[in-house]
Amino acid sequence: QVELVESGGGLVQYGGSLRLSCAASGSISSINTMGWYRQAPGDQRELIAYITNGGVTNYVDTMEDRFTISRDNAKNEVYLQMNSLKPEDTAVYYCNLQNWNSGYRYYVTYWGVGTQVTVSS
């Protein structure tokens, strides 16, 4: 089984920064992609960015200028550095893992429980 635990959320003022962390534990494949999503009240969950085990990153266009995703493969951790935060960034931020299952030959998806980020104006 796999568990994802996010941390680093909280309350921050407009223009501030936060760094989210996500620690994955359990049966983590060496072939995987980790990512961050967010969901604001009343909205659908949306992708922010993802990073492969090889370090290839992909961002939603509107996020790339303020958010940076990174990972530590040795620790099975992924991070999201968020700068110049705005009230519209207020949401629950979720960690996502696409874990390669060599037996079934497909990726299994796992989610963390989320961490709240609130940006005050």
N, CA, C and O atoms as a DFTB+ gen file, in Angstrom:
484 C
 N C O
     1  1       0.846      -1.196       0.000
     2  2       0.000       0.000       0.000
     3  2       0.876       1.239       0.000
     4  3       2.041       1.201       0.398
     5  1       0.294       2.328      -0.452
     6  2       1.021       3.583      -0.554
     7  2       0.282       4.661       0.226
     8  3      -0.947       4.729       0.204
     9  1       1.037       5.488       0.904
    10  2       0.452       6.611       1.636
    11  2       1.159       7.891       1.250
    12  3       2.383       7.924       1.124
    13  1       0.386       8.940       1.065
    14  2       0.930      10.260       0.764
    15  2       0.513      11.212       1.878
    16  3      -0.663      11.287       2.235
    17  1       1.471      11.928       2.414
    18  2       1.182      12.864       3.495
    19  2       1.718      14.240       3.120
    20  3       2.922      14.431       2.952
    21  1       0.799      15.191       2.994
    22  2       1.183      16.560       2.670
    23  2       1.428      17.365       3.948
    24  3       0.881      17.060       5.008
    25  1       2.251      18.386       3.822
    26  2       2.481      19.314       4.921
    27  2       2.905      20.659       4.341
    28  3       3.257      20.765       3.166
    29  1       2.864      21.676       5.188
    30  2       3.348      22.990       4.775
    31  2       2.280      24.004       4.454
    32  3       2.591      25.163       4.179
    33  1       1.021      23.592       4.483
    34  2      -0.047      24.550       4.231
    35  2      -0.244      25.480       5.405
    36  3       0.356      25.307       6.466
    37  1      -1.091      26.466       5.199
    38  2      -1.380      27.397       6.274
    39  2      -1.942      28.689       5.746
    40  3      -2.381      28.782       4.600
    41  1      -1.919      29.696       6.615
    42  2      -2.416      31.025       6.283
    43  2      -1.233      31.930       5.945
    44  3      -0.251      31.990       6.686
    45  1      -1.339      32.623       4.831
    46  2      -0.264      33.512       4.394
    47  2      -0.899      34.773       3.816
    48  3      -2.016      34.739       3.301
    49  1      -0.185      35.862       3.906
    50  2      -0.696      37.122       3.367
    51  2      -0.437      37.222       1.874
    52  3       0.417      36.533       1.315
    53  1      -1.204      38.104       1.251
    54  2      -1.038      38.379      -0.175
    55  2       0.428      38.701      -0.475
    56  3       1.052      39.515       0.205
    57  1       0.959      38.046      -1.504
    58  2       2.348      38.260      -1.882
    59  2       3.343      37.369      -1.166
    60  3       4.531      37.386      -1.490
    61  1       2.889      36.603      -0.215
    62  2       3.772      35.730       0.551
    63  2       4.101      34.438      -0.175
    64  3       3.684      34.208      -1.311
    65  1       4.863      33.603       0.521
    66  2       5.314      32.334      -0.048
    67  2       5.026      31.187       0.912
    68  3       4.947      31.370       2.126
    69  1       4.877      30.033       0.349
    70  2       4.752      28.795       1.112
    71  2       5.452      27.684       0.341
    72  3       5.544      27.719      -0.886
    73  1       5.937      26.711       1.078
    74  2       6.527      25.526       0.458
    75  2       5.783      24.300       0.983
    76  3       5.819      23.994       2.175
    77  1       5.123      23.622       0.084
    78  2       4.424      22.402       0.435
    79  2       5.338      21.201       0.226
    80  3       6.166      21.168      -0.684
    81  1       5.158      20.224       1.095
    82  2       5.908      18.974       0.975
    83  2       4.928      17.813       0.958
    84  3       3.837      17.889       1.523
    85  1       5.336      16.747       0.303
    86  2       4.540      15.526       0.277
    87  2       5.495      14.343       0.388
    88  3       6.405      14.180      -0.424
    89  1       5.269      13.532       1.398
    90  2       6.094      12.346       1.611
    91  2       5.299      11.110       1.235
    92  3       4.192      10.887       1.726
    93  1       5.883      10.315       0.358
    94  2       5.262       9.066      -0.061
    95  2       5.933       7.907       0.654
    96  3       7.157       7.876       0.781
    97  1       5.144       6.964       1.116
    98  2       5.682       5.788       1.781
    99  2       4.938       4.555       1.295
   100  3       3.821       4.630       0.782
   101  1       5.600       3.417       1.475
   102  2       4.999       2.163       1.028
   103  2       5.713       1.629      -0.200
   104  3       6.913       1.839      -0.377
   105  1       4.972       0.944      -1.035
   106  2       5.532       0.298      -2.230
   107  2       5.619       1.301      -3.386
   108  3       4.763       1.342      -4.269
   109  1       6.672       2.098      -3.348
   110  2       6.868       3.124      -4.369
   111  2       7.743       2.558      -5.480
   112  3       8.863       2.106      -5.243
   113  1       7.216       2.592      -6.679
   114  2       7.984       2.128      -7.833
   115  2       9.057       3.154      -8.188
   116  3       8.905       4.347      -7.925
   117  1      10.137       2.672      -8.785
   118  2      11.164       3.593      -9.280
   119  2      10.670       4.364     -10.500
   120  3      11.265       5.368     -10.891
   121  1       9.598       3.896     -11.090
   122  2       8.986       4.573     -12.235
   123  2       7.689       5.202     -11.746
   124  3       6.700       4.510     -11.506
   125  1       7.705       6.494     -11.607
   126  2       6.508       7.158     -11.113
   127  2       6.532       8.636     -11.470
   128  3       7.566       9.193     -11.840
   129  1       5.387       9.238     -11.351
   130  2       5.245      10.681     -11.524
   131  2       4.506      11.227     -10.312
   132  3       3.492      10.676      -9.884
   133  1       5.023      12.303      -9.776
   134  2       4.376      12.942      -8.628
   135  2       3.908      14.332      -9.033
   136  3       4.555      15.016      -9.826
   137  1       2.805      14.725      -8.491
   138  2       2.263      16.021      -8.889
   139  2       1.480      16.693      -7.796
   140  3       1.212      16.122      -6.739
   141  1       1.119      17.930      -8.082
   142  2       0.288      18.721      -7.174
   143  2      -0.956      19.194      -7.906
   144  3      -0.908      19.641      -9.053
   145  1      -2.064      19.079      -7.202
   146  2      -3.349      19.580      -7.671
   147  2      -3.909      20.496      -6.586
   148  3      -3.423      20.507      -5.455
   149  1      -4.925      21.254      -6.943
   150  2      -5.612      22.039      -5.933
   151  2      -7.099      22.097      -6.260
   152  3      -7.525      21.931      -7.403
   153  1      -7.862      22.337      -5.208
   154  2      -9.311      22.431      -5.358
   155  2      -9.843      23.525      -4.451
   156  3      -9.747      23.442      -3.227
   157  1     -10.401      24.543      -5.066
   158  2     -11.048      25.622      -4.323
   159  2     -12.512      25.270      -4.092
   160  3     -13.074      24.458      -4.827
   161  1     -13.130      25.864      -3.090
   162  2     -14.543      25.564      -2.824
   163  2     -15.408      25.820      -4.053
   164  3     -15.345      26.887      -4.663
   165  1     -16.214      24.825      -4.404
   166  2     -17.110      24.962      -5.543
   167  2     -16.477      24.707      -6.889
   168  3     -17.165      24.709      -7.910
   169  1     -15.174      24.486      -6.905
   170  2     -14.468      24.254      -8.170
   171  2     -14.025      22.804      -8.289
   172  3     -14.007      22.061      -7.308
   173  1     -13.670      22.421      -9.501
   174  2     -13.109      21.099      -9.704
   175  2     -11.631      21.092      -9.334
   176  3     -10.966      22.129      -9.328
   177  1     -11.143      19.915      -9.030
   178  2      -9.720      19.774      -8.755
   179  2      -8.941      20.036     -10.038
   180  3      -9.286      19.529     -11.105
   181  1      -7.886      20.836      -9.914
   182  2      -7.103      21.185     -11.099
   183  2      -5.632      20.876     -10.906
   184  3      -5.095      20.968      -9.802
   185  1      -5.000      20.509     -11.997
   186  2      -3.568      20.221     -11.979
   187  2      -2.778      21.514     -11.862
   188  3      -3.115      22.528     -12.474
   189  1      -1.712      21.455     -11.057
   190  2      -0.767      22.566     -10.997
   191  2       0.487      22.201     -11.785
   192  3       0.895      22.918     -12.698
   193  1       1.087      21.074     -11.415
   194  2       2.316      20.640     -12.062
   195  2       2.586      19.190     -11.692
   196  3       2.063      18.671     -10.707
   197  1       3.423      18.547     -12.515
   198  2       3.898      17.217     -12.147
   199  2       5.356      17.088     -12.533
   200  3       5.880      17.852     -13.343
   201  1       6.003      16.089     -11.925
   202  2       7.415      15.831     -12.174
   203  2       7.630      14.331     -12.200
   204  3       7.146      13.611     -11.327
   205  1       8.358      13.861     -13.206
   206  2       8.624      12.431     -13.328
   207  2       9.798      12.032     -12.450
   208  3      10.502      12.884     -11.909
   209  1       9.999      10.740     -12.314
   210  2      11.138      10.268     -11.521
   211  2      12.461      10.690     -12.168
   212  3      13.491      10.759     -11.498
   213  1      12.425      10.970     -13.465
   214  2      13.617      11.445     -14.148
   215  2      13.803      12.943     -14.064
   216  3      14.780      13.471     -14.593
   217  1      12.881      13.646     -13.405
   218  2      13.024      15.079     -13.221
   219  2      12.379      15.942     -14.283
   220  3      12.541      17.162     -14.275
   221  1      11.659      15.334     -15.185
   222  2      10.962      16.119     -16.202
   223  2       9.727      16.745     -15.576
   224  3       8.933      16.064     -14.927
   225  1       9.574      18.045     -15.776
   226  2       8.462      18.761     -15.169
   227  2       7.480      19.257     -16.223
   228  3       7.828      19.463     -17.385
   229  1       6.257      19.437     -15.782
   230  2       5.236      20.000     -16.659
   231  2       4.308      20.834     -15.801
   232  3       3.846      20.379     -14.754
   233  1       4.031      22.054     -16.237
   234  2       3.198      22.974     -15.479
   235  2       1.979      23.381     -16.298
   236  3       2.018      23.435     -17.527
   237  1       0.904      23.662     -15.584
   238  2      -0.191      24.382     -16.212
   239  2       0.329      25.787     -16.490
   240  3       1.013      26.384     -15.660
   241  1      -0.002      26.301     -17.662
   242  2       0.588      27.563     -18.117
   243  2       0.495      28.688     -17.095
   244  3       1.456      29.433     -16.901
   245  1      -0.627      28.811     -16.457
   246  2      -0.854      29.944     -15.567
   247  2      -0.111      29.812     -14.250
   248  3      -0.063      30.772     -13.481
   249  1       0.464      28.661     -13.968
   250  2       1.106      28.419     -12.679
   251  2       2.628      28.562     -12.732
   252  3       3.266      28.803     -11.706
   253  1       3.193      28.419     -13.895
   254  2       4.639      28.242     -13.993
   255  2       5.430      29.443     -13.496
   256  3       6.553      29.283     -13.016
   257  1       4.881      30.616     -13.599
   258  2       5.672      31.793     -13.239
   259  2       5.800      31.983     -11.732
   260  3       6.704      32.681     -11.272
   261  1       4.904      31.368     -10.956
   262  2       4.952      31.566      -9.509
   263  2       5.193      30.280      -8.719
   264  3       5.603      30.333      -7.559
   265  1       4.941      29.130      -9.338
   266  2       5.057      27.852      -8.626
   267  2       6.203      27.033      -9.216
   268  3       6.436      27.030     -10.425
   269  1       6.911      26.339      -8.324
   270  2       8.011      25.469      -8.754
   271  2       7.881      24.117      -8.082
   272  3       7.795      24.022      -6.858
   273  1       7.867      23.079      -8.892
   274  2       7.804      21.716      -8.365
   275  2       9.196      21.103      -8.389
   276  3       9.982      21.339      -9.306
   277  1       9.484      20.311      -7.362
   278  2      10.761      19.607      -7.301
   279  2      10.551      18.322      -6.509
   280  3       9.500      18.118      -5.902
   281  1      11.556      17.467      -6.523
   282  2      11.414      16.205      -5.799
   283  2      12.767      15.711      -5.327
   284  3      13.819      16.099      -5.835
   285  1      12.696      14.841      -4.338
   286  2      13.877      14.149      -3.826
   287  2      13.578      12.661      -3.943
   288  3      12.827      12.107      -3.141
   289  1      14.160      12.026      -4.931
   290  2      13.849      10.614      -5.169
   291  2      14.302       9.722      -4.019
   292  3      13.658       8.716      -3.722
   293  1      15.383      10.077      -3.386
   294  2      15.891       9.259      -2.282
   295  2      14.917       9.245      -1.110
   296  3      14.820       8.258      -0.382
   297  1      14.203      10.339      -0.938
   298  2      13.248      10.443       0.167
   299  2      11.812      10.161      -0.268
   300  3      10.906      10.112       0.563
   301  1      11.609       9.977      -1.559
   302  2      10.234       9.846      -2.099
   303  2       9.373      11.028      -1.686
   304  3       8.246      10.867      -1.218
   305  1       9.920      12.201      -1.868
   306  2       9.209      13.419      -1.511
   307  2       9.112      14.344      -2.727
   308  3       9.993      14.382      -3.586
   309  1       8.010      15.082      -2.758
   310  2       7.815      16.095      -3.787
   311  2       7.459      17.399      -3.086
   312  3       6.826      17.404      -2.030
   313  1       7.877      18.498      -3.694
   314  2       7.701      19.809      -3.080
   315  2       7.036      20.765      -4.081
   316  3       7.128      20.598      -5.297
   317  1       6.377      21.754      -3.524
   318  2       5.812      22.818      -4.348
   319  2       6.143      24.148      -3.683
   320  3       5.608      24.477      -2.624
   321  1       7.019      24.897      -4.310
   322  2       7.339      26.233      -3.837
   323  2       6.374      27.202      -4.491
   324  3       6.273      27.266      -5.716
   325  1       5.666      27.956      -3.663
   326  2       4.657      28.888      -4.162
   327  2       5.032      30.292      -3.735
   328  3       5.164      30.576      -2.544
   329  1       5.200      31.162      -4.705
   330  2       5.591      32.547      -4.447
   331  2       4.516      33.508      -4.929
   332  3       3.646      33.144      -5.720
   333  1       4.590      34.727      -4.445
   334  2       3.657      35.785      -4.860
   335  2       2.211      35.306      -4.793
   336  3       1.445      35.447      -5.746
   337  1       1.862      34.745      -3.660
   338  2       0.539      34.145      -3.524
   339  2      -0.558      35.200      -3.526
   340  3      -0.379      36.324      -3.057
   341  1      -1.698      34.794      -4.071
   342  2      -2.859      35.661      -4.214
   343  2      -4.058      35.013      -3.531
   344  3      -4.078      33.796      -3.344
   345  1      -5.047      35.803      -3.159
   346  2      -6.245      35.202      -2.543
   347  2      -6.873      34.106      -3.405
   348  3      -7.438      33.151      -2.872
   349  1      -6.783      34.232      -4.705
   350  2      -7.374      33.206      -5.574
   351  2      -6.595      31.890      -5.572
   352  3      -7.033      30.904      -6.163
   353  1      -5.445      31.879      -4.909
   354  2      -4.710      30.627      -4.719
   355  2      -5.236      29.831      -3.534
   356  3      -4.803      28.704      -3.296
   357  1      -6.159      30.409      -2.799
   358  2      -6.745      29.709      -1.652
   359  2      -7.454      28.446      -2.115
   360  3      -8.338      28.485      -2.971
   361  1      -7.047      27.324      -1.529
   362  2      -7.579      26.028      -1.950
   363  2      -7.000      24.947      -1.044
   364  3      -6.112      25.199      -0.230
   365  1      -7.522      23.755      -1.207
   366  2      -6.878      22.577      -0.632
   367  2      -5.930      22.031      -1.699
   368  3      -6.326      21.811      -2.844
   369  1      -4.691      21.818      -1.312
   370  2      -3.671      21.349      -2.228
   371  2      -3.410      19.863      -1.981
   372  3      -3.165      19.432      -0.854
   373  1      -3.470      19.099      -3.065
   374  2      -3.346      17.654      -2.982
   375  2      -2.096      17.157      -3.692
   376  3      -1.728      17.637      -4.765
   377  1      -1.469      16.198      -3.071
   378  2      -0.347      15.489      -3.668
   379  2      -0.893      14.282      -4.438
   380  3      -1.849      13.635      -4.009
   381  1      -0.282      14.001      -5.557
   382  2      -0.714      12.899      -6.419
   383  2       0.486      12.060      -6.817
   384  3       1.556      12.590      -7.113
   385  1       0.304      10.772      -6.822
   386  2       1.363       9.853      -7.252
   387  2       0.788       8.916      -8.314
   388  3      -0.237       8.268      -8.103
   389  1       1.463       8.862      -9.445
   390  2       1.176       7.860     -10.474
   391  2       2.286       6.813     -10.369
   392  3       3.422       7.047     -10.781
   393  1       1.937       5.676      -9.819
   394  2       2.921       4.655      -9.450
   395  2       2.851       3.480     -10.421
   396  3       1.797       2.864     -10.577
   397  1       3.964       3.170     -11.068
   398  2       3.971       2.105     -12.066
   399  2       3.869       0.739     -11.382
   400  3       4.642       0.411     -10.482
   401  1       2.902      -0.033     -11.834
   402  2       2.730      -1.395     -11.346
   403  2       3.235      -2.331     -12.425
   404  3       2.612      -2.482     -13.476
   405  1       4.377      -2.960     -12.156
   406  2       5.017      -3.777     -13.191
   407  2       4.246      -5.056     -13.461
   408  3       4.329      -5.612     -14.556
   409  1       3.500      -5.524     -12.478
   410  2       2.720      -6.736     -12.678
   411  2       1.558      -6.524     -13.629
   412  3       1.340      -7.307     -14.553
   413  1       0.810      -5.444     -13.387
   414  2      -0.345      -5.146     -14.221
   415  2       0.006      -4.262     -15.411
   416  3      -0.786      -4.104     -16.340
   417  1       1.192      -3.696     -15.367
   418  2       1.694      -2.845     -16.447
   419  2       0.787      -1.647     -16.686
   420  3       0.419      -1.334     -17.818
   421  1       0.443      -0.996     -15.600
   422  2      -0.215       0.303     -15.707
   423  2       0.107       1.106     -14.447
   424  3       0.627       0.586     -13.460
   425  1      -0.226       2.396     -14.524
   426  2       0.027       3.277     -13.385
   427  2      -1.178       3.247     -12.439
   428  3      -2.329       3.322     -12.869
   429  1      -0.886       3.139     -11.164
   430  2      -1.909       3.216     -10.131
   431  2      -1.847       4.610      -9.513
   432  3      -0.765       5.119      -9.218
   433  1      -2.997       5.217      -9.322
   434  2      -3.072       6.589      -8.821
   435  2      -3.336       6.609      -7.332
   436  3      -4.197       5.891      -6.822
   437  1      -2.578       7.448      -6.644
   438  2      -2.778       7.653      -5.212
   439  2      -2.897       9.144      -4.933
   440  3      -2.320       9.974      -5.636
   441  1      -3.666       9.466      -3.883
   442  2      -3.873      10.852      -3.467
   443  2      -3.573      11.019      -1.988
   444  3      -3.810      10.115      -1.186
   445  1      -3.056      12.171      -1.643
   446  2      -2.991      12.546      -0.254
   447  2      -4.322      13.123       0.190
   448  3      -5.236      13.288      -0.618
   449  1      -4.430      13.433       1.486
   450  2      -5.687      13.962       2.012
   451  2      -5.800      15.472       1.831
   452  3      -6.864      16.053       2.044
   453  1      -4.696      16.099       1.438
   454  2      -4.730      17.523       1.159
   455  2      -4.273      18.376       2.318
   456  3      -4.332      17.981       3.482
   457  1      -3.813      19.567       1.956
   458  2      -3.429      20.550       2.958
   459  2      -4.006      21.905       2.547
   460  3      -3.931      22.302       1.384
   461  1      -4.573      22.593       3.510
   462  2      -5.261      23.851       3.218
   463  2      -4.258      24.992       3.082
   464  3      -3.374      25.169       3.920
   465  1      -4.416      25.747       2.026
   466  2      -3.660      26.989       1.841
   467  2      -4.666      28.130       1.763
   468  3      -5.578      28.114       0.937
   469  1      -4.490      29.104       2.620
   470  2      -5.372      30.258       2.630
   471  2      -4.534      31.519       2.490
   472  3      -3.605      31.752       3.263
   473  1      -4.871      32.323       1.502
   474  2      -4.137      33.558       1.250
   475  2      -5.066      34.719       1.569
   476  3      -6.128      34.865       0.963
   477  1      -4.657      35.536       2.518
   478  2      -5.493      36.672       2.917
   479  2      -5.097      37.916       2.145
   480  3      -3.945      38.097       1.752
   481  1      -6.090      38.766       1.942
   482  2      -5.819      40.008       1.227
   483  2      -5.527      41.152       2.199
   484  3      -5.276      42.278       1.769
